[in-house]
Amino acid sequence: MEEQDRSSQSRLPHVLIFPLPLQGHINSMIKLGELLAIAGLKLTFLNSHHNHERLVKFNNIAAHFERYPGFQFKTITDGLPLDHPRSGRWFLAMFEDTMELKIKQSLREVLVNSSPPVDCIIADGFSGFALDVAKELGIPIIFF
């Protein structure tokens, strides 16, 4: 029992960063994630499949973050069909009408299955549903 207590005390905090799936929100959260990774925290950056593919294609994001061994990317669906144009102009209406429920379910699944467990969530201020999931699972949340 004492050995288990020591190992959990020596474990680095695991932070999950969860931006709204819009490029400007993602960019600022990536910068925050990098600062936390420099500080040595374990980080999971949760992004939509669509936006992560764009980051990989246009920014070579994986190569940039490979220097931070505690930084990992995970992706979830944004709830839209693959051929959807994802226009920023109509995004908030789409988000509330269609995307929020699917993203909320995916967020919960990632948190429940995370190893090591997530100690804190840093979520976009526009994703109020993340608070519901955090409360349900007993995980502290900070809005950014």
mmCIF file with all atom_site columns, C-alpha atoms in Angstrom:
data_model
loop_
_atom_site.group_PDB
_atom_site.id
_atom_site.type_symbol
_atom_site.label_atom_id
_atom_site.label_alt_id
_atom_site.label_comp_id
_atom_site.label_asym_id
_atom_site.label_entity_id
_atom_site.label_seq_id
_atom_site.pdbx_PDB_ins_code
_atom_site.Cartn_x
_atom_site.Cartn_y
_atom_site.Cartn_z
_atom_site.occupancy
_atom_site.B_iso_or_equiv
_atom_site.pdbx_formal_charge
_atom_site.auth_seq_id
_atom_site.auth_comp_id
_atom_site.auth_asym_id
_atom_site.auth_atom_id
_atom_site.pdbx_PDB_model_num
ATOM 1   C CA . MET A 1 1   ? 0.000   0.000  0.000   1.00 0.00 ? 1   MET A CA 1
ATOM 2   C CA . GLU A 1 2   ? 2.795   2.415  0.930   1.00 0.00 ? 2   GLU A CA 1
ATOM 3   C CA . GLU A 1 3   ? 4.577   1.681  -2.370  1.00 0.00 ? 3   GLU A CA 1
ATOM 4   C CA . GLN A 1 4   ? 1.407   2.493  -4.317  1.00 0.00 ? 4   GLN A CA 1
ATOM 5   C CA . ASP A 1 5   ? 1.072   5.821  -2.445  1.00 0.00 ? 5   ASP A CA 1
ATOM 6   C CA . ARG A 1 6   ? 4.662   6.739  -3.331  1.00 0.00 ? 6   ARG A CA 1
ATOM 7   C CA . SER A 1 7   ? 4.175   5.955  -7.014  1.00 0.00 ? 7   SER A CA 1
ATOM 8   C CA . SER A 1 8   ? 1.009   8.036  -7.234  1.00 0.00 ? 8   SER A CA 1
ATOM 9   C CA . GLN A 1 9   ? 2.727   10.921 -5.438  1.00 0.00 ? 9   GLN A CA 1
ATOM 10  C CA . SER A 1 10  ? 5.675   10.840 -7.847  1.00 0.00 ? 10  SER A CA 1
ATOM 11  C CA . ARG A 1 11  ? 3.461   10.719 -10.947 1.00 0.00 ? 11  ARG A CA 1
ATOM 12  C CA . LEU A 1 12  ? 3.387   13.924 -12.957 1.00 0.00 ? 12  LEU A CA 1
ATOM 13  C CA . PRO A 1 13  ? -0.004  15.621 -13.239 1.00 0.00 ? 13  PRO A CA 1
ATOM 14  C CA . HIS A 1 14  ? -1.861  14.715 -16.422 1.00 0.00 ? 14  HIS A CA 1
ATOM 15  C CA . VAL A 1 15  ? -3.644  17.636 -18.077 1.00 0.00 ? 15  VAL A CA 1
ATOM 16  C CA . LEU A 1 16  ? -6.111  17.275 -20.939 1.00 0.00 ? 16  LEU A CA 1
ATOM 17  C CA . ILE A 1 17  ? -6.390  20.328 -23.197 1.00 0.00 ? 17  ILE A CA 1
ATOM 18  C CA . PHE A 1 18  ? -9.631  20.571 -25.124 1.00 0.00 ? 18  PHE A CA 1
ATOM 19  C CA . PRO A 1 19  ? -10.068 23.465 -27.592 1.00 0.00 ? 19  PRO A CA 1
ATOM 20  C CA . LEU A 1 20  ? -13.168 24.383 -29.542 1.00 0.00 ? 20  LEU A CA 1
ATOM 21  C CA . PRO A 1 21  ? -12.635 22.899 -33.032 1.00 0.00 ? 21  PRO A CA 1
ATOM 22  C CA . LEU A 1 22  ? -11.801 26.249 -34.669 1.00 0.00 ? 22  LEU A CA 1
ATOM 23  C CA . GLN A 1 23  ? -8.304  27.100 -35.869 1.00 0.00 ? 23  GLN A CA 1
ATOM 24  C CA . GLY A 1 24  ? -7.760  30.227 -33.734 1.00 0.00 ? 24  GLY A CA 1
ATOM 25  C CA . HIS A 1 25  ? -8.859  28.421 -30.581 1.00 0.00 ? 25  HIS A CA 1
ATOM 26  C CA . ILE A 1 26  ? -6.677  25.427 -31.426 1.00 0.00 ? 26  ILE A CA 1
ATOM 27  C CA . ASN A 1 27  ? -3.587  27.568 -32.053 1.00 0.00 ? 27  ASN A CA 1
ATOM 28  C CA . SER A 1 28  ? -3.743  29.335 -28.682 1.00 0.00 ? 28  SER A CA 1
ATOM 29  C CA . MET A 1 29  ? -4.374  26.066 -26.841 1.00 0.00 ? 29  MET A CA 1
ATOM 30  C CA . ILE A 1 30  ? -1.404  24.445 -28.593 1.00 0.00 ? 30  ILE A CA 1
ATOM 31  C CA . LYS A 1 31  ? 0.818   27.285 -27.342 1.00 0.00 ? 31  LYS A CA 1
ATOM 32  C CA . LEU A 1 32  ? -0.523  26.761 -23.816 1.00 0.00 ? 32  LEU A CA 1
ATOM 33  C CA . GLY A 1 33  ? 0.098   23.025 -24.121 1.00 0.00 ? 33  GLY A CA 1
ATOM 34  C CA . GLU A 1 34  ? 3.668   23.610 -25.216 1.00 0.00 ? 34  GLU A CA 1
ATOM 35  C CA . LEU A 1 35  ? 4.322   25.839 -22.193 1.00 0.00 ? 35  LEU A CA 1
ATOM 36  C CA . LEU A 1 36  ? 2.942   23.175 -19.867 1.00 0.00 ? 36  LEU A CA 1
ATOM 37  C CA . ALA A 1 37  ? 5.019   20.501 -21.624 1.00 0.00 ? 37  ALA A CA 1
ATOM 38  C CA . ILE A 1 38  ? 8.152   22.619 -21.158 1.00 0.00 ? 38  ILE A CA 1
ATOM 39  C CA . ALA A 1 39  ? 7.295   22.660 -17.441 1.00 0.00 ? 39  ALA A CA 1
ATOM 40  C CA . GLY A 1 40  ? 7.326   18.850 -17.560 1.00 0.00 ? 40  GLY A CA 1
ATOM 41  C CA . LEU A 1 41  ? 3.621   18.050 -17.229 1.00 0.00 ? 41  LEU A CA 1
ATOM 42  C CA . LYS A 1 42  ? 2.000   15.105 -18.993 1.00 0.00 ? 42  LYS A CA 1
ATOM 43  C CA . LEU A 1 43  ? -0.311  16.535 -21.635 1.00 0.00 ? 43  LEU A CA 1
ATOM 44  C CA . THR A 1 44  ? -3.052  15.179 -23.842 1.00 0.00 ? 44  THR A CA 1
ATOM 45  C CA . PHE A 1 45  ? -4.231  17.549 -26.567 1.00 0.00 ? 45  PHE A CA 1
ATOM 46  C CA . LEU A 1 46  ? -7.705  16.475 -27.658 1.00 0.00 ? 46  LEU A CA 1
ATOM 47  C CA . ASN A 1 47  ? -8.641  17.681 -31.121 1.00 0.00 ? 47  ASN A CA 1
ATOM 48  C CA . SER A 1 48  ? -11.138 16.754 -33.832 1.00 0.00 ? 48  SER A CA 1
ATOM 49  C CA . HIS A 1 49  ? -9.967  14.286 -36.487 1.00 0.00 ? 49  HIS A CA 1
ATOM 50  C CA . HIS A 1 50  ? -10.517 16.923 -39.171 1.00 0.00 ? 50  HIS A CA 1
ATOM 51  C CA . ASN A 1 51  ? -8.491  19.656 -37.479 1.00 0.00 ? 51  ASN A CA 1
ATOM 52  C CA . HIS A 1 52  ? -5.722  17.305 -36.420 1.00 0.00 ? 52  HIS A CA 1
ATOM 53  C CA . GLU A 1 53  ? -5.281  16.151 -40.023 1.00 0.00 ? 53  GLU A CA 1
ATOM 54  C CA . ARG A 1 54  ? -4.952  19.810 -41.044 1.00 0.00 ? 54  ARG A CA 1
ATOM 55  C CA . LEU A 1 55  ? -2.312  20.402 -38.343 1.00 0.00 ? 55  LEU A CA 1
ATOM 56  C CA . VAL A 1 56  ? -0.326  17.392 -39.506 1.00 0.00 ? 56  VAL A CA 1
ATOM 57  C CA . LYS A 1 57  ? -0.621  18.350 -43.170 1.00 0.00 ? 57  LYS A CA 1
ATOM 58  C CA . PHE A 1 58  ? 0.183   22.054 -42.923 1.00 0.00 ? 58  PHE A CA 1
ATOM 59  C CA . ASN A 1 59  ? 2.268   22.446 -39.749 1.00 0.00 ? 59  ASN A CA 1
ATOM 60  C CA . ASN A 1 60  ? 4.169   19.178 -39.254 1.00 0.00 ? 60  ASN A CA 1
ATOM 61  C CA . ILE A 1 61  ? 2.884   19.328 -35.696 1.00 0.00 ? 61  ILE A CA 1
ATOM 62  C CA . ALA A 1 62  ? 4.005   15.806 -34.727 1.00 0.00 ? 62  ALA A CA 1
ATOM 63  C CA . ALA A 1 63  ? 7.658   16.584 -35.454 1.00 0.00 ? 63  ALA A CA 1
ATOM 64  C CA . HIS A 1 64  ? 7.467   19.813 -33.467 1.00 0.00 ? 64  HIS A CA 1
ATOM 65  C CA . PHE A 1 65  ? 6.086   18.103 -30.354 1.00 0.00 ? 65  PHE A CA 1
ATOM 66  C CA . GLU A 1 66  ? 8.191   14.937 -30.435 1.00 0.00 ? 66  GLU A CA 1
ATOM 67  C CA . ARG A 1 67  ? 10.747  16.762 -28.243 1.00 0.00 ? 67  ARG A CA 1
ATOM 68  C CA . TYR A 1 68  ? 8.181   16.681 -25.413 1.00 0.00 ? 68  TYR A CA 1
ATOM 69  C CA . PRO A 1 69  ? 7.825   13.023 -24.399 1.00 0.00 ? 69  PRO A CA 1
ATOM 70  C CA . GLY A 1 70  ? 4.854   13.756 -22.138 1.00 0.00 ? 70  GLY A CA 1
ATOM 71  C CA . PHE A 1 71  ? 2.848   15.448 -24.912 1.00 0.00 ? 71  PHE A CA 1
ATOM 72  C CA . GLN A 1 72  ? 0.376   13.365 -26.881 1.00 0.00 ? 72  GLN A CA 1
ATOM 73  C CA . PHE A 1 73  ? -2.374  14.100 -29.371 1.00 0.00 ? 73  PHE A CA 1
ATOM 74  C CA . LYS A 1 74  ? -5.715  12.296 -29.316 1.00 0.00 ? 74  LYS A CA 1
ATOM 75  C CA . THR A 1 75  ? -8.541  12.858 -31.738 1.00 0.00 ? 75  THR A CA 1
ATOM 76  C CA . ILE A 1 76  ? -12.303 12.551 -31.607 1.00 0.00 ? 76  ILE A CA 1
ATOM 77  C CA . THR A 1 77  ? -15.083 13.065 -34.103 1.00 0.00 ? 77  THR A CA 1
ATOM 78  C CA . ASP A 1 78  ? -16.564 16.524 -34.477 1.00 0.00 ? 78  ASP A CA 1
ATOM 79  C CA . GLY A 1 79  ? -19.895 14.896 -35.302 1.00 0.00 ? 79  GLY A CA 1
ATOM 80  C CA . LEU A 1 80  ? -19.975 16.143 -38.895 1.00 0.00 ? 80  LEU A CA 1
ATOM 81  C CA . PRO A 1 81  ? -19.766 14.043 -42.080 1.00 0.00 ? 81  PRO A CA 1
ATOM 82  C CA . LEU A 1 82  ? -16.296 13.895 -43.662 1.00 0.00 ? 82  LEU A CA 1
ATOM 83  C CA . ASP A 1 83  ? -17.449 15.846 -46.722 1.00 0.00 ? 83  ASP A CA 1
ATOM 84  C CA . HIS A 1 84  ? -18.929 18.706 -44.656 1.00 0.00 ? 84  HIS A CA 1
ATOM 85  C CA . PRO A 1 85  ? -17.279 22.088 -45.489 1.00 0.00 ? 85  PRO A CA 1
ATOM 86  C CA . ARG A 1 86  ? -17.018 23.132 -41.802 1.00 0.00 ? 86  ARG A CA 1
ATOM 87  C CA . SER A 1 87  ? -17.543 26.807 -42.555 1.00 0.00 ? 87  SER A CA 1
ATOM 88  C CA . GLY A 1 88  ? -16.659 29.068 -39.632 1.00 0.00 ? 88  GLY A CA 1
ATOM 89  C CA . ARG A 1 89  ? -19.571 31.309 -40.521 1.00 0.00 ? 89  ARG A CA 1
ATOM 90  C CA . TRP A 1 90  ? -22.156 28.763 -39.447 1.00 0.00 ? 90  TRP A CA 1
ATOM 91  C CA . PHE A 1 91  ? -20.033 26.923 -36.923 1.00 0.00 ? 91  PHE A CA 1
ATOM 92  C CA . LEU A 1 92  ? -21.712 27.972 -33.669 1.00 0.00 ? 92  LEU A CA 1
ATOM 93  C CA . ALA A 1 93  ? -25.171 27.043 -34.928 1.00 0.00 ? 93  ALA A CA 1
ATOM 94  C CA . MET A 1 94  ? -23.852 23.657 -36.150 1.00 0.00 ? 94  MET A CA 1
ATOM 95  C CA . PHE A 1 95  ? -22.033 23.158 -32.875 1.00 0.00 ? 95  PHE A CA 1
ATOM 96  C CA . GLU A 1 96  ? -25.124 23.661 -30.747 1.00 0.00 ? 96  GLU A CA 1
ATOM 97  C CA . ASP A 1 97  ? -27.470 21.766 -33.087 1.00 0.00 ? 97  ASP A CA 1
ATOM 98  C CA . THR A 1 98  ? -25.448 18.715 -34.038 1.00 0.00 ? 98  THR A CA 1
ATOM 99  C CA . MET A 1 99  ? -21.906 18.533 -32.818 1.00 0.00 ? 99  MET A CA 1
ATOM 100 C CA . GLU A 1 100 ? -22.145 19.151 -29.077 1.00 0.00 ? 100 GLU A CA 1
ATOM 101 C CA . LEU A 1 101 ? -23.774 15.842 -28.109 1.00 0.00 ? 101 LEU A CA 1
ATOM 102 C CA . LYS A 1 102 ? -21.326 13.698 -30.099 1.00 0.00 ? 102 LYS A CA 1
ATOM 103 C CA . ILE A 1 103 ? -18.301 15.643 -28.870 1.00 0.00 ? 103 ILE A CA 1
ATOM 104 C CA . LYS A 1 104 ? -19.533 15.434 -25.271 1.00 0.00 ? 104 LYS A CA 1
ATOM 105 C CA . GLN A 1 105 ? -19.862 11.639 -25.537 1.00 0.00 ? 105 GLN A CA 1
ATOM 106 C CA . SER A 1 106 ? -16.397 11.347 -27.089 1.00 0.00 ? 106 SER A CA 1
ATOM 107 C CA . LEU A 1 107 ? -14.828 13.589 -24.433 1.00 0.00 ? 107 LEU A CA 1
ATOM 108 C CA . ARG A 1 108 ? -16.321 11.467 -21.681 1.00 0.00 ? 108 ARG A CA 1
ATOM 109 C CA . GLU A 1 109 ? -15.029 8.275  -23.311 1.00 0.00 ? 109 GLU A CA 1
ATOM 110 C CA . VAL A 1 110 ? -11.481 9.667  -23.625 1.00 0.00 ? 110 VAL A CA 1
ATOM 111 C CA . LEU A 1 111 ? -11.477 10.758 -19.977 1.00 0.00 ? 111 LEU A CA 1
ATOM 112 C CA . VAL A 1 112 ? -12.842 7.465  -18.657 1.00 0.00 ? 112 VAL A CA 1
ATOM 113 C CA . ASN A 1 113 ? -10.278 5.438  -20.640 1.00 0.00 ? 113 ASN A CA 1
ATOM 114 C CA . SER A 1 114 ? -7.273  7.692  -20.072 1.00 0.00 ? 114 SER A CA 1
ATOM 115 C CA . SER A 1 115 ? -4.145  6.133  -18.621 1.00 0.00 ? 115 SER A CA 1
ATOM 116 C CA . PRO A 1 116 ? -2.776  7.638  -16.519 1.00 0.00 ? 116 PRO A CA 1
ATOM 117 C CA . PRO A 1 117 ? -5.983  9.296  -15.371 1.00 0.00 ? 117 PRO A CA 1
ATOM 118 C CA . VAL A 1 118 ? -6.511  12.949 -16.241 1.00 0.00 ? 118 VAL A CA 1
ATOM 119 C CA . ASP A 1 119 ? -5.969  15.180 -13.195 1.00 0.00 ? 119 ASP A CA 1
ATOM 120 C CA . CYS A 1 120 ? -7.225  18.430 -14.725 1.00 0.00 ? 120 CYS A CA 1
ATOM 121 C CA . ILE A 1 121 ? -9.017  19.617 -17.865 1.00 0.00 ? 121 ILE A CA 1
ATOM 122 C CA . ILE A 1 122 ? -8.252  22.906 -19.582 1.00 0.00 ? 122 ILE A CA 1
ATOM 123 C CA . ALA A 1 123 ? -11.213 23.491 -21.869 1.00 0.00 ? 123 ALA A CA 1
ATOM 124 C CA . ASP A 1 124 ? -12.225 26.223 -24.244 1.00 0.00 ? 124 ASP A CA 1
ATOM 125 C CA . GLY A 1 125 ? -14.529 28.749 -22.621 1.00 0.00 ? 125 GLY A CA 1
ATOM 126 C CA . PHE A 1 126 ? -17.147 28.068 -25.298 1.00 0.00 ? 126 PHE A CA 1
ATOM 127 C CA . SER A 1 127 ? -17.420 24.371 -24.446 1.00 0.00 ? 127 SER A CA 1
ATOM 128 C CA . GLY A 1 128 ? -19.673 24.586 -21.407 1.00 0.00 ? 128 GLY A CA 1
ATOM 129 C CA . PHE A 1 129 ? -20.682 20.946 -21.813 1.00 0.00 ? 129 PHE A CA 1
ATOM 130 C CA . ALA A 1 130 ? -17.134 20.009 -20.748 1.00 0.00 ? 130 ALA A CA 1
ATOM 131 C CA . LEU A 1 131 ? -18.070 21.244 -17.269 1.00 0.00 ? 131 LEU A CA 1
ATOM 132 C CA . ASP A 1 132 ? -20.896 18.684 -17.127 1.00 0.00 ? 132 ASP A CA 1
ATOM 133 C CA . VAL A 1 133 ? -18.495 15.867 -18.002 1.00 0.00 ? 133 VAL A CA 1
ATOM 134 C CA . ALA A 1 134 ? -15.822 17.109 -15.580 1.00 0.00 ? 134 ALA A CA 1
ATOM 135 C CA . LYS A 1 135 ? -18.327 17.317 -12.711 1.00 0.00 ? 135 LYS A CA 1
ATOM 136 C CA . GLU A 1 136 ? -19.704 13.871 -13.500 1.00 0.00 ? 136 GLU A CA 1
ATOM 137 C CA . LEU A 1 137 ? -16.208 12.353 -13.391 1.00 0.00 ? 137 LEU A CA 1
ATOM 138 C CA . GLY A 1 138 ? -14.889 14.481 -10.510 1.00 0.00 ? 138 GLY A CA 1
ATOM 139 C CA . ILE A 1 139 ? -12.110 16.098 -12.555 1.00 0.00 ? 139 ILE A CA 1
ATOM 140 C CA . PRO A 1 140 ? -11.181 19.748 -11.925 1.00 0.00 ? 140 PRO A CA 1
ATOM 141 C CA . ILE A 1 141 ? -11.682 21.990 -14.961 1.00 0.00 ? 141 ILE A CA 1
ATOM 142 C CA . ILE A 1 142 ? -10.263 25.364 -15.971 1.00 0.00 ? 142 ILE A CA 1
ATOM 143 C CA . PHE A 1 143 ? -11.723 27.381 -18.832 1.00 0.00 ? 143 PHE A CA 1
ATOM 144 C CA . PHE A 1 144 ? -9.276  29.165 -21.146 1.00 0.00 ? 144 PHE A CA 1
#
